[in-house]
Amino acid sequence: MNDRRKFELIIGTFDAERFWRDPNLAKLPSFSDPEMENVVMAMDELLFPFCEAQDRLITRYRMNVCHKEYLHEIGFKFLSNSTDLESPDGGSAGRTANIFDLLTSADRMGEIDLHSLDGARLSPFAVIPGADRTAARYGLEQGFPDIKTVQTVNSKLYSTELNRRLDLRCDSQTVYSHEELLASGLTLLNQGPFLIKDEFGVSGKGNLLIESETILQRVTSYVADQYSKGKTVRFIIEPFLRKELDFSCQFHIDSDGTYRHISVQQLVNHNFAYQGSYTADDRLLHKLQEAEYFDVMKRAARELYQSGYHGDVCVDSMLLTDGRIVPIVEVNARRSMSLIKHYVDRYLKKHDTAGSMTHATLQFACDVPFDQLLESLDREGVLYKPNRGYGILPLSANTLLINKVVSECKGIRNKQVKGRLYYSLIEGDWDNERLTTKVKEVLSSLSFKIAR
């Protein structure tokens, strides 16, 4: 028996949709936020909950030493690279290279000799271009579908078609020109606000709410200008639905097509962007059972399998204010934030507790090392430790500090930058509000300003 097959190589790029999207497609208007793009590129450190002992986690930027020591102390076991795959101020090159591109240009990641991984199983967050090339180069076992299939099933066009195949109510339509966008948009506006969706929009980028003819005319003009320059127009438009809550279902499709339900997570979204996940309550689960929601998920899994896909899936769903359930808003044929939350819960369950997952976007100019943040949280009694039973469990460090590092790489000190701290909030004997207030006090005492 080959012992090397006992461990996995955990790796990922969180803005996978960027690498699935046809670059010749016309875009919706949006604001560029380079600091948040840096945060997204550092998010791969959030993959550590998927690791078991001896698994290797490869991240674009090496994990913060103090953060990793804390995680090891509370019981997470994994190995990770001790060098960066690229400089944090990589600039435009870093915007185009995904982590597999960077990995295949390296032979060694600090103490990890990549060629010693021969036989390990490659376990990506999402299958993007270069994953198969990386597996072939380092002799990794790969059990994922081909990139073309993954690209197809992650398109919102596929989600729309899937609703129709399953005979689910679907008011979405696809428009293929700026003229069609204007005509169909005006028809929808007669009934109320509507959404324009990019085929591969994600987390607030690529969804546009249209509430007036003036805005529609501006967007149509923006799209027409791109069409005149040779871009292909293809958007999904649909009525804006009044929802009570967002939720998602995580399941896995085995390579033989077997369906395995994993969890249902209620979501907190703001302006279509992910803010957090918490375990679905009994009221929602009962409602889903009554509506035969889980049968829909099994049927969706069968369709995905017949389309050639197997692996992790997260289906976004909605409960509307009128009580109707929209089972399939979109299919994410990859791992997800809610799946990470589920794996953190698996760890917490060993310590007879549970948590919710969220983040704080912070602005700061101060030089606060991560160990000082951990020490302050611990001193104030709100850093999660198994024997404490409550507190926050920081899930990331690089996402908080990456823009500070980039700024200093450019020789700029004391510049106010943006960062994001992801964490699991474990209430224990505390209530959510009391714990959140205390955490905010600690952050403020260290000169972090909470942006949201």
XYZ file of C-alpha atoms in Angstrom:
452
model
C 0.000 0.000 0.000
C 1.346 3.435 -0.915
C 1.249 5.685 2.191
C 1.434 8.809 0.014
C -2.155 8.198 -1.128
C -3.330 8.774 2.424
C -3.084 12.549 2.222
C -4.588 15.270 0.080
C -3.287 18.476 -1.433
C -5.851 21.166 -0.586
C -5.645 24.186 -2.860
C -7.906 26.796 -4.388
C -8.698 30.113 -6.005
C -11.841 31.783 -4.646
C -12.767 33.904 -7.649
C -13.055 30.782 -9.804
C -15.832 32.351 -11.892
C -13.268 34.772 -13.322
C -11.453 31.849 -14.912
C -14.630 30.219 -16.268
C -15.998 33.378 -17.856
C -15.528 33.963 -21.600
C -13.408 37.168 -21.754
C -15.254 38.174 -24.919
C -18.563 38.570 -23.068
C -19.866 42.110 -22.505
C -19.828 43.202 -18.851
C -22.225 45.072 -16.625
C -21.009 48.376 -15.175
C -19.113 47.921 -11.906
C -16.601 49.602 -9.646
C -13.070 48.215 -9.395
C -11.789 47.683 -5.852
C -8.129 46.531 -6.031
C -7.881 46.185 -2.235
C -10.821 43.769 -2.131
C -9.319 41.879 -5.076
C -6.177 41.423 -2.952
C -8.341 40.144 -0.091
C -10.009 37.600 -2.387
C -6.623 36.330 -3.580
C -5.640 35.721 0.069
C -8.810 33.809 0.934
C -7.341 30.386 0.163
C -6.116 30.205 3.784
C -9.812 29.617 4.659
C -9.445 26.100 3.256
C -7.652 24.701 6.332
C -10.862 23.171 7.836
C -10.902 20.693 4.906
C -7.501 19.333 5.991
C -6.884 16.268 8.068
C -3.576 15.367 9.684
C -0.759 15.119 7.118
C -2.812 16.913 4.427
C -0.967 19.761 2.703
C -2.602 23.150 2.270
C -1.001 25.260 -0.446
C -1.849 28.965 -0.321
C -0.857 31.823 -2.618
C 0.679 33.652 0.338
C 2.157 31.624 3.204
C -0.107 31.505 6.212
C 0.604 33.826 9.123
C 2.840 31.901 11.556
C 0.939 33.013 14.690
C -2.411 32.202 13.124
C -1.219 28.744 12.141
C 0.200 28.109 15.612
C -3.135 29.095 17.155
C -5.036 26.737 14.830
C -2.649 23.894 15.638
C -3.000 24.558 19.369
C -6.781 24.258 19.255
C -6.652 21.033 17.258
C -6.508 21.693 13.509
C -3.784 19.529 11.999
C -2.298 20.292 8.584
C 0.947 21.209 6.849
C 1.282 24.298 4.665
C 3.855 26.092 2.554
C 6.315 28.412 4.280
C 7.028 30.583 1.249
C 4.842 32.766 -0.982
C 3.923 31.548 -4.467
C 4.260 35.156 -5.607
C 5.085 38.503 -4.072
C 1.990 40.142 -2.485
C 2.588 43.203 -4.673
C 2.568 41.006 -7.778
C 0.545 43.625 -9.637
C -1.174 42.842 -12.913
C 0.592 39.488 -13.310
C -1.063 38.332 -10.098
C -4.459 39.350 -11.454
C -4.195 36.955 -14.393
C -2.354 33.964 -12.915
C -4.377 31.477 -10.925
C -2.823 29.375 -8.185
C -2.273 26.395 -10.488
C -0.307 28.614 -12.893
C 1.890 29.680 -9.979
C 2.273 26.151 -8.641
C 3.424 24.660 -11.930
C 6.151 27.291 -12.142
C 7.575 26.227 -8.759
C 9.312 23.069 -7.637
C 9.487 23.685 -3.933
C 7.282 25.486 -1.381
C 9.657 26.057 1.489
C 10.011 22.710 3.222
C 7.435 21.103 0.899
C 9.088 19.447 -2.087
C 6.274 19.357 -4.625
C 7.760 16.352 -6.381
C 7.455 14.380 -3.122
C 3.659 14.655 -3.391
C 3.531 11.928 -6.046
C 0.397 9.861 -5.405
C -1.358 12.400 -3.189
C -4.904 13.356 -4.147
C -5.454 16.848 -5.547
C -8.477 18.406 -3.816
C -9.261 21.822 -5.353
C -11.751 24.401 -4.064
C -12.953 24.638 -7.658
C -11.810 23.000 -10.871
C -10.312 25.815 -12.928
C -7.877 25.829 -15.867
C -4.519 24.382 -14.877
C -5.762 21.919 -12.232
C -5.284 18.933 -14.539
C -1.866 20.236 -15.640
C -0.762 20.545 -12.021
C -1.921 16.991 -11.263
C -0.030 15.627 -14.254
C 3.178 17.518 -13.458
C 3.432 16.356 -9.839
C 1.898 12.885 -10.203
C -1.201 13.762 -8.188
C -4.328 11.641 -8.221
C -7.210 13.594 -9.741
C -10.840 12.601 -9.429
C -12.559 15.684 -10.778
C -14.504 16.310 -14.011
C -13.016 18.058 -17.025
C -12.877 21.838 -17.063
C -15.403 22.214 -19.903
C -18.082 20.363 -17.916
C -17.346 22.387 -14.777
C -17.535 25.627 -16.740
C -20.883 24.621 -18.274
C -22.653 23.618 -15.054
C -21.469 26.743 -13.203
C -22.978 29.070 -15.779
C -26.213 30.825 -14.781
C -27.542 29.724 -18.156
C -27.278 26.152 -16.890
C -29.104 27.054 -13.648
C -31.911 28.626 -15.680
C -32.171 25.594 -17.946
C -32.035 23.254 -14.938
C -35.128 24.921 -13.479
C -36.985 24.237 -16.712
C -35.783 20.630 -16.919
C -37.080 20.026 -13.392
C -40.418 21.730 -14.181
C -39.774 24.406 -11.562
C -41.251 27.856 -11.884
C -38.707 30.058 -13.623
C -39.230 33.633 -14.763
C -35.662 34.102 -16.020
C -34.899 34.762 -19.665
C -31.692 35.193 -21.610
C -31.097 38.250 -23.784
C -28.539 38.253 -26.605
C -28.393 41.909 -27.658
C -28.642 45.382 -26.183
C -31.883 45.906 -28.135
C -33.371 42.769 -26.570
C -32.141 43.862 -23.141
C -33.934 47.188 -23.516
C -37.187 45.774 -24.907
C -37.480 42.893 -22.423
C -36.288 45.128 -19.586
C -39.010 47.695 -20.264
C -41.611 44.918 -20.199
C -40.326 43.692 -16.824
C -40.183 47.228 -15.448
C -43.926 47.537 -16.024
C -44.306 44.870 -13.328
C -41.575 46.136 -10.978
C -37.785 46.156 -10.438
C -35.759 43.424 -12.123
C -32.274 41.946 -12.101
C -29.680 41.715 -14.842
C -27.259 38.875 -14.158
C -23.850 38.203 -15.634
C -23.420 34.565 -16.708
C -20.630 34.137 -14.123
C -21.403 36.874 -11.612
C -20.631 36.045 -7.995
C -20.905 37.596 -4.535
C -22.414 40.945 -5.518
C -20.390 41.353 -8.731
C -22.377 40.780 -11.870
C -25.896 41.337 -10.476
C -27.544 44.668 -11.244
C -30.887 45.784 -9.833
C -32.857 47.926 -12.308
C -35.549 50.111 -10.776
C -36.080 52.798 -13.418
C -36.103 53.272 -17.182
C -33.330 55.871 -16.844
C -30.954 53.343 -15.309
C -31.962 50.720 -17.879
C -31.208 53.124 -20.721
C -27.743 53.849 -19.275
C -26.922 50.165 -18.871
C -28.186 49.395 -22.366
C -25.989 52.162 -23.780
C -22.994 50.777 -21.861
C -23.620 47.310 -23.294
C -24.212 48.648 -26.830
C -20.821 50.362 -26.730
C -19.125 47.053 -25.908
C -21.089 45.294 -28.667
C -19.811 47.846 -31.187
C -16.288 46.831 -30.141
C -16.933 43.153 -30.830
C -18.091 41.852 -27.462
C -20.779 39.159 -27.228
C -23.946 40.145 -25.371
C -25.516 37.462 -23.164
C -27.267 38.247 -19.868
C -29.998 36.691 -17.774
C -32.835 38.967 -16.698
C -35.546 38.133 -14.176
C -38.056 39.858 -11.859
C -36.645 41.006 -8.513
C -38.255 38.751 -5.912
C -39.076 39.915 -2.382
C -37.375 37.414 -0.115
C -37.620 36.595 3.551
C -34.257 34.867 3.649
C -31.470 33.320 1.595
C -30.223 29.834 2.263
C -28.096 27.223 0.557
C -27.917 23.456 0.362
C -24.599 21.644 0.232
C -24.378 18.153 -1.202
C -21.818 15.877 -2.829
C -22.151 13.771 -5.949
C -19.855 10.732 -5.845
C -18.079 9.595 -8.988
C -20.703 6.822 -9.374
C -23.535 9.364 -9.135
C -24.484 8.684 -5.501
C -26.072 11.734 -3.845
C -24.913 12.679 -0.334
C -26.674 15.504 1.509
C -24.327 17.565 3.689
C -26.095 20.561 5.217
C -28.443 23.525 4.847
C -27.118 26.931 5.871
C -29.051 30.163 6.235
C -27.207 33.064 4.657
C -26.743 36.719 5.441
C -26.259 38.723 2.234
C -25.853 42.452 1.686
C -26.288 43.941 -1.780
C -26.111 40.373 -3.169
C -22.717 39.836 -1.438
C -22.050 37.091 1.118
C -21.883 38.264 4.735
C -22.170 35.039 6.687
C -23.689 31.598 7.271
C -25.460 30.058 10.205
C -27.065 26.666 10.671
C -30.627 26.425 9.365
C -33.227 26.447 12.138
C -35.951 23.817 12.618
C -38.642 26.132 11.222
C -36.868 26.409 7.890
C -35.982 22.707 7.735
C -39.608 21.756 8.443
C -40.791 24.096 5.699
C -38.277 22.579 3.274
C -39.438 19.057 4.117
C -43.076 20.029 3.525
C -42.190 21.596 0.158
C -40.221 18.452 -0.904
C -37.193 20.693 -1.377
C -34.728 17.865 -0.758
C -36.301 15.780 -3.526
C -35.599 18.723 -5.852
C -31.953 18.702 -4.718
C -31.676 14.967 -5.509
C -33.180 15.535 -8.953
C -30.806 18.447 -9.528
C -27.884 16.202 -8.563
C -29.023 13.588 -11.102
C -29.133 16.230 -13.829
C -25.679 17.495 -12.870
C -24.312 13.949 -12.952
C -25.885 13.313 -16.343
C -24.206 16.531 -17.509
C -20.874 14.951 -16.544
C -20.304 16.594 -13.153
C -19.464 15.000 -9.833
C -18.023 16.579 -6.703
C -19.158 19.232 -4.214
C -22.193 21.393 -4.981
C -23.754 24.404 -3.255
C -27.213 25.388 -4.483
C -28.381 28.895 -3.539
C -32.089 29.100 -2.696
C -34.603 31.629 -1.361
C -37.675 31.741 0.843
C -39.906 34.555 -0.389
C -42.041 36.840 1.752
C -45.182 35.169 0.364
C -43.943 31.800 1.658
C -42.898 30.416 -1.730
C -39.570 28.598 -1.934
C -37.280 29.153 -4.917
C -35.164 25.967 -4.775
C -32.598 26.825 -7.428
C -31.429 30.419 -7.690
C -28.053 29.270 -8.919
C -25.808 26.225 -8.882
C -22.240 26.513 -7.606
C -20.507 23.316 -8.676
C -17.556 23.773 -6.342
C -16.861 24.109 -2.648
C -18.341 27.168 -0.935
C -18.172 29.438 2.101
C -21.095 27.562 3.639
C -19.264 24.261 3.170
C -16.257 25.732 4.992
C -18.639 26.738 7.772
C -19.961 23.164 7.892
C -16.426 21.790 8.273
C -15.663 24.272 11.071
C -18.851 23.015 12.727
C -17.559 19.439 12.441
C -14.505 20.520 14.434
C -16.629 22.416 16.986
C -18.956 19.445 17.407
C -16.018 17.475 18.842
C -15.989 20.093 21.596
C -19.784 19.978 22.044
C -20.437 23.392 20.588
C -21.343 25.110 17.311
C -20.777 28.443 15.619
C -21.828 30.806 12.889
C -19.477 32.154 10.237
C -19.126 35.813 9.367
C -16.548 38.521 8.722
C -15.689 42.099 9.591
C -14.344 44.512 6.993
C -11.847 46.784 8.722
C -9.955 49.939 7.841
C -6.704 50.731 9.601
C -3.380 52.521 9.274
C -1.799 51.037 12.402
C 0.864 48.321 12.514
C -0.815 45.599 14.549
C 0.796 42.181 14.189
C -1.624 39.270 14.194
C -0.227 37.835 17.424
C -1.136 41.110 19.158
C -4.706 40.758 17.920
C -4.855 37.150 19.200
C -3.345 38.193 22.560
C -5.855 41.034 22.953
C -8.809 38.788 22.144
C -7.464 36.190 24.592
C -6.817 38.744 27.343
C -10.393 40.006 27.028
C -11.680 36.430 27.148
C -13.167 36.295 23.644
C -10.604 34.203 21.725
C -12.116 30.768 21.208
C -10.357 27.936 22.961
C -11.869 24.497 23.553
C -11.608 24.841 27.342
C -13.250 28.284 27.175
C -16.149 27.089 25.046
C -16.994 30.440 23.464
C -15.402 33.342 21.612
C -14.348 33.982 18.042
C -12.223 31.551 16.063
C -10.252 33.606 13.509
C -10.358 31.768 10.174
C -8.028 34.130 8.336
C -5.097 36.452 8.917
C -3.746 37.242 5.452
C -7.125 38.621 4.330
C -6.829 41.144 7.158
C -3.216 42.147 6.605
C -2.631 41.662 2.865
C -3.126 45.299 1.863
C -0.834 46.463 4.657
C 1.841 44.128 3.317
C 1.280 45.333 -0.250
C 1.522 48.949 0.889
C 4.777 48.317 2.745
C 6.207 46.403 -0.223
C 5.740 49.639 -2.157
C 7.543 51.591 0.550
C 4.375 53.275 1.840
C 3.922 53.228 5.617
C 0.978 54.361 7.743
C -1.398 54.306 4.778
C -5.002 53.522 5.673
C -5.889 50.201 4.086
C -8.804 47.812 3.989
C -8.743 44.256 5.322
C -11.221 41.563 6.225
C -11.250 39.239 9.218
C -13.213 36.015 8.715
C -14.191 34.186 11.858
C -16.499 31.663 13.418
C -18.511 33.078 16.289
C -19.126 30.529 19.056
C -21.666 31.862 21.515
C -21.378 29.244 24.255
C -22.901 30.782 27.377
C -22.765 34.259 25.815
C -25.354 35.657 23.445
C -24.447 36.811 19.953
C -24.889 40.538 20.646
C -22.785 40.548 23.801
C -19.966 38.615 22.151
C -20.028 40.709 18.971
C -19.948 43.929 21.014
C -16.937 42.714 22.986
C -15.075 41.726 19.820
C -15.749 45.156 18.321
C -14.385 46.782 21.484
C -11.166 44.792 21.160
C -10.789 45.709 17.487
C -11.440 49.390 18.221
C -8.887 49.368 21.048
C -6.296 48.275 18.481
C -7.297 51.165 16.143
C -9.222 49.014 13.680
C -12.222 50.867 12.275
C -15.113 48.600 11.378
C -16.302 49.498 7.877
C -19.120 46.937 7.911
